Short mmCIF file of C-alpha atoms and ligand atoms in Angstrom, two decimals:
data_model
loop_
_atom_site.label_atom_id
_atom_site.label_comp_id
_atom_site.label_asym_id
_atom_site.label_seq_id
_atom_site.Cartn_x
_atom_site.Cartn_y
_atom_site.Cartn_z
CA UNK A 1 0.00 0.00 0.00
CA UNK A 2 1.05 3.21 -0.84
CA UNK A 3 1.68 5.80 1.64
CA UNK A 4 -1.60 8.17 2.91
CA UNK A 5 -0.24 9.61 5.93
CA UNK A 6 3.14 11.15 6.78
CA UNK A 7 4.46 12.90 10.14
CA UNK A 8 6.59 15.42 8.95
CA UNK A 9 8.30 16.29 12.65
CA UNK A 10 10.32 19.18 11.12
CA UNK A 11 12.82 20.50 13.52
CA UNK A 12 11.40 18.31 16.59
CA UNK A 13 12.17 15.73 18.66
CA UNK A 14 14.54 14.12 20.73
CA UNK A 15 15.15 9.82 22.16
CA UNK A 16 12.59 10.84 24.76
CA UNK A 17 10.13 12.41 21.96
CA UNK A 18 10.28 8.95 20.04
CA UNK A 19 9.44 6.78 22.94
CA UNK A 20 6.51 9.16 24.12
CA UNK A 21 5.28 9.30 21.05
CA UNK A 22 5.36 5.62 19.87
CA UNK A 23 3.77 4.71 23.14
CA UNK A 24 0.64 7.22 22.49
CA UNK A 25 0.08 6.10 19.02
CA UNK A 26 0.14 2.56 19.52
CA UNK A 27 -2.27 2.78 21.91
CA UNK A 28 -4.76 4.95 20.21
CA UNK A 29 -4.52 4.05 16.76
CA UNK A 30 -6.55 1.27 15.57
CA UNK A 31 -6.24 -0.11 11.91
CA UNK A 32 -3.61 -2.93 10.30
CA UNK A 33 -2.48 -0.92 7.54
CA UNK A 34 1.26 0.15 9.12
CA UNK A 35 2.69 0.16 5.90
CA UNK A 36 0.05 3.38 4.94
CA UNK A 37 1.99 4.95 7.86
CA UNK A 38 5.27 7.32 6.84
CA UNK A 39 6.96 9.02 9.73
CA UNK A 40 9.72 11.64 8.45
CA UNK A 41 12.07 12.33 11.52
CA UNK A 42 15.13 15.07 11.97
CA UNK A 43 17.67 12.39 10.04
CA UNK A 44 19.64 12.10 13.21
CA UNK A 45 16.97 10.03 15.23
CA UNK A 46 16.00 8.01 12.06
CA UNK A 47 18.02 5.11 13.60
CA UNK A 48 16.36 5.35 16.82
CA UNK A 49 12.80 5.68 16.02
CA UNK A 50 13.41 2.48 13.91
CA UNK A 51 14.40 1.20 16.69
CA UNK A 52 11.66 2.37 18.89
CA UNK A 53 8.75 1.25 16.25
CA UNK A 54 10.43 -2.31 16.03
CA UNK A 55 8.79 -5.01 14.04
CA UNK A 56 5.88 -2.32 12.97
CA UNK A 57 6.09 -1.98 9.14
CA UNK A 58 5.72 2.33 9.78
CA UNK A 59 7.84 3.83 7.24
CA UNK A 60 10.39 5.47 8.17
CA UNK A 61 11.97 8.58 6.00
CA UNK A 62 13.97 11.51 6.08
CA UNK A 63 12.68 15.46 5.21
CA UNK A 64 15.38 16.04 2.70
CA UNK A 65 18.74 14.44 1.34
CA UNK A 66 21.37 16.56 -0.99
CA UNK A 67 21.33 16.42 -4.51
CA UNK A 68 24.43 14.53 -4.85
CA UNK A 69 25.67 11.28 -4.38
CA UNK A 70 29.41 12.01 -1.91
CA UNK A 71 31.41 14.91 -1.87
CA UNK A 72 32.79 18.17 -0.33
CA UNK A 73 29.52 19.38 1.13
CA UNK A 74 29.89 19.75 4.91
CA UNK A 75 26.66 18.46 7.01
CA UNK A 76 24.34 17.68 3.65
CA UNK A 77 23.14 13.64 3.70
CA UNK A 78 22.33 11.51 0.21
CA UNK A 79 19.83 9.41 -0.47
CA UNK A 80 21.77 6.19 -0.34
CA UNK A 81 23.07 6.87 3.34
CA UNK A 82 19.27 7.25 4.38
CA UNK A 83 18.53 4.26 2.29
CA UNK A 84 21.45 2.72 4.28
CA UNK A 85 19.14 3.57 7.41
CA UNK A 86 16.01 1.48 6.18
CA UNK A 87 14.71 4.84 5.04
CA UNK A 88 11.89 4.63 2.24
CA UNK A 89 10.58 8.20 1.29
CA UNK A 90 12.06 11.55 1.74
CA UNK A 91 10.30 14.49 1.75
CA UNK A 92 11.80 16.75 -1.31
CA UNK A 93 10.88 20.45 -2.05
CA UNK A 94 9.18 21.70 0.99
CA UNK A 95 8.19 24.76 0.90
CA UNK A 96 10.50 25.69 3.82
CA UNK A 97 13.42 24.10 2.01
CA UNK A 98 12.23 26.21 -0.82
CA UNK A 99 12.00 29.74 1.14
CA UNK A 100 14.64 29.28 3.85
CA UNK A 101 17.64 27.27 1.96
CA UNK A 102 16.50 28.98 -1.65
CA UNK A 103 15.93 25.66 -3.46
CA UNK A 104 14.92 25.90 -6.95
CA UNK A 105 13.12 23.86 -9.04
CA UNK A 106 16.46 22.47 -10.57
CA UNK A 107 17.59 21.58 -7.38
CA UNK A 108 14.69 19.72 -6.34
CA UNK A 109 14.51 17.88 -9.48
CA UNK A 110 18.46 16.71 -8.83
CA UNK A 111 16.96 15.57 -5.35
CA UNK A 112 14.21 13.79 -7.27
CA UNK A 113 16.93 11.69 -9.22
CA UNK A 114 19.00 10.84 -6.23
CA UNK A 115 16.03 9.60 -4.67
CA UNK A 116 15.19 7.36 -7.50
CA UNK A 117 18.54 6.01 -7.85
CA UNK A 118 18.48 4.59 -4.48
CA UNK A 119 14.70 3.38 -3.98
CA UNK A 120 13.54 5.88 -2.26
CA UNK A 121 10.28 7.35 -2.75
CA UNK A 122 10.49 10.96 -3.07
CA UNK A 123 7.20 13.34 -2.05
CA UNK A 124 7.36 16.50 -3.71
CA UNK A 125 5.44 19.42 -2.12
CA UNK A 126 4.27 21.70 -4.24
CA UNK A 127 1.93 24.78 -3.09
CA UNK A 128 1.43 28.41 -4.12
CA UNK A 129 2.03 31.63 -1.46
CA UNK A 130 -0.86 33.53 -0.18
CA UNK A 131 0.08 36.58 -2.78
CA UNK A 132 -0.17 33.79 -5.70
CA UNK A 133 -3.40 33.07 -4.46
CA UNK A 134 -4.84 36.26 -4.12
CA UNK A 135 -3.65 37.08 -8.06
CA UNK A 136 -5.53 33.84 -8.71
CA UNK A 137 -2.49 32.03 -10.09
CA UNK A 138 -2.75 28.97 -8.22
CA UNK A 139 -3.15 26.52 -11.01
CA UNK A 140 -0.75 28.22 -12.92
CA UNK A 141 1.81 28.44 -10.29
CA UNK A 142 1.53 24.54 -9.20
CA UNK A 143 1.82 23.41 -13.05
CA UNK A 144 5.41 25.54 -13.20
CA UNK A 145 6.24 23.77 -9.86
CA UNK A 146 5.22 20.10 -11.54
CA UNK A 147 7.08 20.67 -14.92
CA UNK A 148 9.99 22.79 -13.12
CA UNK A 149 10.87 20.14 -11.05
CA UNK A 150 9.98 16.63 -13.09
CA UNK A 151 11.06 18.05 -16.76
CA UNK A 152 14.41 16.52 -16.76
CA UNK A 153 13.32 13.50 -14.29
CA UNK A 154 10.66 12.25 -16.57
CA UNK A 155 11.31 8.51 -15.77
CA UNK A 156 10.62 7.96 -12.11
CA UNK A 157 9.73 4.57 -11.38
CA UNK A 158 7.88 6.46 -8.47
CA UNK A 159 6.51 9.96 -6.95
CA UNK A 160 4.07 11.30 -4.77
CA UNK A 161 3.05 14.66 -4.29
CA UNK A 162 1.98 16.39 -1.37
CA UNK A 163 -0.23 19.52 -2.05
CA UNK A 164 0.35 22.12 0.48
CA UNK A 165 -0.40 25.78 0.00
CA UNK A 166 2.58 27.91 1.66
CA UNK A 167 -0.27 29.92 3.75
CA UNK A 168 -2.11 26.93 5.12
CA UNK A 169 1.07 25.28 6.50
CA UNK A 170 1.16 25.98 10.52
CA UNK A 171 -1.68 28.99 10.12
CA UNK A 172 -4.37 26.63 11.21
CA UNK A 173 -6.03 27.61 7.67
CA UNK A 174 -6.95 25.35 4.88
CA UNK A 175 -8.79 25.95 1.44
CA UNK A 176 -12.05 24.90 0.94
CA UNK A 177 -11.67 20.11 0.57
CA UNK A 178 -13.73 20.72 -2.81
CA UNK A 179 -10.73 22.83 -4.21
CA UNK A 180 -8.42 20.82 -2.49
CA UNK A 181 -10.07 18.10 -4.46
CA UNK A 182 -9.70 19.89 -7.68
CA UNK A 183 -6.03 21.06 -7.70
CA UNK A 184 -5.62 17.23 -7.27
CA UNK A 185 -7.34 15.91 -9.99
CA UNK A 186 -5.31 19.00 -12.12
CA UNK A 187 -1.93 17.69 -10.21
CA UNK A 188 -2.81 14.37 -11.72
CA UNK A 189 -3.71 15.15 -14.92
CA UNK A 190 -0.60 17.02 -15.08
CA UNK A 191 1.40 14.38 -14.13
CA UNK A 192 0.01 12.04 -16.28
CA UNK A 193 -0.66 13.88 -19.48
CA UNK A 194 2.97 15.31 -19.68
CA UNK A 195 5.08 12.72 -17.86
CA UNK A 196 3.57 9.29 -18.42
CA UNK A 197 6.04 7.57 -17.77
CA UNK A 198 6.23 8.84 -14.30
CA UNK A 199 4.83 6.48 -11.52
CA UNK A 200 2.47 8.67 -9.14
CA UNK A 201 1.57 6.43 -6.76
CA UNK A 202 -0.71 9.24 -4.74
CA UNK A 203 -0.83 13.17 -4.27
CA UNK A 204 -1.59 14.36 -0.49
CA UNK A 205 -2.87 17.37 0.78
CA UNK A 206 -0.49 19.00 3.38
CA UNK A 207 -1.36 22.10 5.86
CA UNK A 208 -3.07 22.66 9.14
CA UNK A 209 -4.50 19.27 8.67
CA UNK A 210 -5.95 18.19 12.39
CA UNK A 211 -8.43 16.20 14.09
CA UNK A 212 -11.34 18.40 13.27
CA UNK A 213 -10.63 19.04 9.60
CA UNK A 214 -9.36 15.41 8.61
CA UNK A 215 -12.74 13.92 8.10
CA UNK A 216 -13.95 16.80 5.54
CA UNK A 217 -10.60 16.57 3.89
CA UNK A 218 -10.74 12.45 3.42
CA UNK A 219 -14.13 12.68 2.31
CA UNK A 220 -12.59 13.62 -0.91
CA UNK A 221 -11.96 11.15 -3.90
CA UNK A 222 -8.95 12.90 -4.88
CA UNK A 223 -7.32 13.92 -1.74
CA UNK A 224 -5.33 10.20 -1.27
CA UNK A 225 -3.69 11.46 2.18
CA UNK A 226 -2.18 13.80 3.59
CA UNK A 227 1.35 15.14 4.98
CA UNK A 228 0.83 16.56 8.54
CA UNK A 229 3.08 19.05 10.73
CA UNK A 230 1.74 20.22 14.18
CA UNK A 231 -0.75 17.92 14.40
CA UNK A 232 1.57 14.58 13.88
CA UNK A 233 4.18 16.02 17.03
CA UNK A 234 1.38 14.39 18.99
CA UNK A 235 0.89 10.61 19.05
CA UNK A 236 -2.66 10.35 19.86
CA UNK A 237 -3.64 13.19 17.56
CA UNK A 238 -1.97 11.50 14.85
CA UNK A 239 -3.15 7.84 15.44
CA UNK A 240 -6.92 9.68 15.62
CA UNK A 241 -6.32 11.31 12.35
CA UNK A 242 -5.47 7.72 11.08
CA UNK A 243 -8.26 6.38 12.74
CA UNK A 244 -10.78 8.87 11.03
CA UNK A 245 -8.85 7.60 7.43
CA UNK A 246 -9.29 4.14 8.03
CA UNK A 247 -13.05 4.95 8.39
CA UNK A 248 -13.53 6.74 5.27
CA UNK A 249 -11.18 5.47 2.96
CA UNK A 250 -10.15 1.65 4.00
P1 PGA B 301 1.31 21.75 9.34
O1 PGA B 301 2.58 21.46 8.40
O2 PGA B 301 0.51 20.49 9.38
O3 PGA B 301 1.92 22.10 10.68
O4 PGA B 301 0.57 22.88 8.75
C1 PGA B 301 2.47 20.67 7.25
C2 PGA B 301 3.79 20.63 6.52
O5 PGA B 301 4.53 21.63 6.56
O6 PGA B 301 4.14 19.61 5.91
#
C-alpha cells in the first residue's frame, strides 16, 4: 500500500520524543495498515525511532537528502546513506526548504533523481504563497512547480506529491476540501498527461490538517492522504487522524 499519511516532525524531537510518542500512538490508533503509515524524523533520530517502532512496518523517511551522491559538502546527507538507514521516502521540495535554503526547481529535481537512484520514494510538495493566491495564479503556479521540477526526471519509477499551499502550512487555515479536491485531480492530470512515464503512486494534501478538519478533507476522492506538521508532534492526535482515514477510505 502506498503511503496516505506522513508525520513530517520538522525541527522536533529528541530519544525521549520517540518513545513518548510511539507509546501514544500505539495505543490509540486502531487499523492494520502500518505500511500506509510514513513518519519523516530530523535524520539524526532516524536510527532510533526504527528502533523504537520495532517489528511495525511504519515507514520510516527523512525530510530532505542533498542532490548529490558524496562529496565536499559539509553536514548535507544523500539518499543512499538514508537508504542505508532502512529509510523509504524523503520528503523533497518543501516549501520551507524552498524559502529558507532557496531551493529551486532544478535543485529539487536533482533531489528527485537521487532519490530514484536509491529506492527511495520521493514526495514532492508543491503549493502556491498567499500573494499567488490572491492574483488567482494557483493553477498556474503549481503546473510551473510540476514541470519545473519533473522536466528533466521524466522517468521515475515512483513519486508522490503532497499539495500544500505555503499559507495553510502551521496557520491553522486550509482551502475549501472541494478545491483541495480539484487542484488534485489538475496535479494528476498534469502528471500524467505530460510525464507518463512517471509512476504517481498518490498526491496528499499538506497544511493545518488536524483532528477536526481530517474527516472533511478524506471525504474527498482525490485527496489520497495527507502530509501533517503540528498535528503529527502528537501521538494520539496522529493515530486519531489515522483512525478517522481508516473509516472513510479503507
Ligand atoms: P502543518 O505542516 O501540518 O503544521 O501545517 C504541514 C507541513 O509543513 O508539511
Amino acid at each position: 500500500m502506498s503511503l496516505c499519511l506522513v508525520a513530517n516532525w520538522k525541527l522536533n524531537g529528541s530519544k525521549e520524543f520517540n518513545h513518548q510518542w510511539a507509546l501514544e500512538f500505539f495505543k490509540n490508533f486502531n487499523g492494520q495498515n502500518f505500511s500506509s503509515i510514513g513518519i519523516a524524523p530530523a535524520s539524526i533520530y532516524i536510527d532510533h525511532l526504527k528502533k523504537v517502532i520495532a517489528d511495525k512496518s511504519i515507514k520510516i523517511g527523512a525530510q530532505n537528502i542533498d542532490l548529490v551522491e558524496t562529496g565536499p559538502r559539509t553536514g548535507e546527507i544523500s539518499a543512499s546513506m538514508i537508504k542505508d538507514l532502512g529509510c523509504e521516502f524523503s520528503i523533497i521540495g518543501h516549501s520551507e526548504r524552498r524559502i529558507l535554503f532557496h531551493e529551486t526547481n532544478q535543485i529539487i529535481c536533482h533531489k528527485l533523481i537521487q532519490a530514484n537512484n536509491n529506492f527511495v520514494v520521493p514526495i514532492l510538495c508543491v503549493g502556491e504563497s498567499m500573494q499567488e493566491k490572491q492574483d488567482n495564479t494557483t493553477f498556474k503556479v503549481i503546473e510551473q512547480q510540476i514541470i519545473g521540477a519533473l522536466k528533466d526526471a521524466s522517468e521515475l519509477s515512483a513519486i508522490i506529491i503532497a499539495y500544500e499551499p505555503v499559507w495553510a502550512i502551521g496557520s491553522g487555515k486550509i482551502p475549501n476540501p472541494k478545491e483541495i479536491n480539484s487542484m488534485h485531480e489538475m496535479i494528476k492530470d498534469v502528471v500524467q498527461s505530460r510525464f507518463p512515464k512517471i509512476g504517481l503512486e498518490s498526491v496528499l494534501y499538506g497544511g493545518s490538517v488536524n483532528l477536526e478538519n481530517a474527516s472533511c478533507l478524506f471525504e474527498q476522492k482525490n485527496i489520497d492522504g495527507a502530509l501533517i506538521g503540528g498535528s503529527s508532534l502528537d501521538g494520539k492526535e496522529f493515530a486519531l487522524i489515522a483512525n478517522v482515514f481508516n473509516d472513510l477510505r479503507v
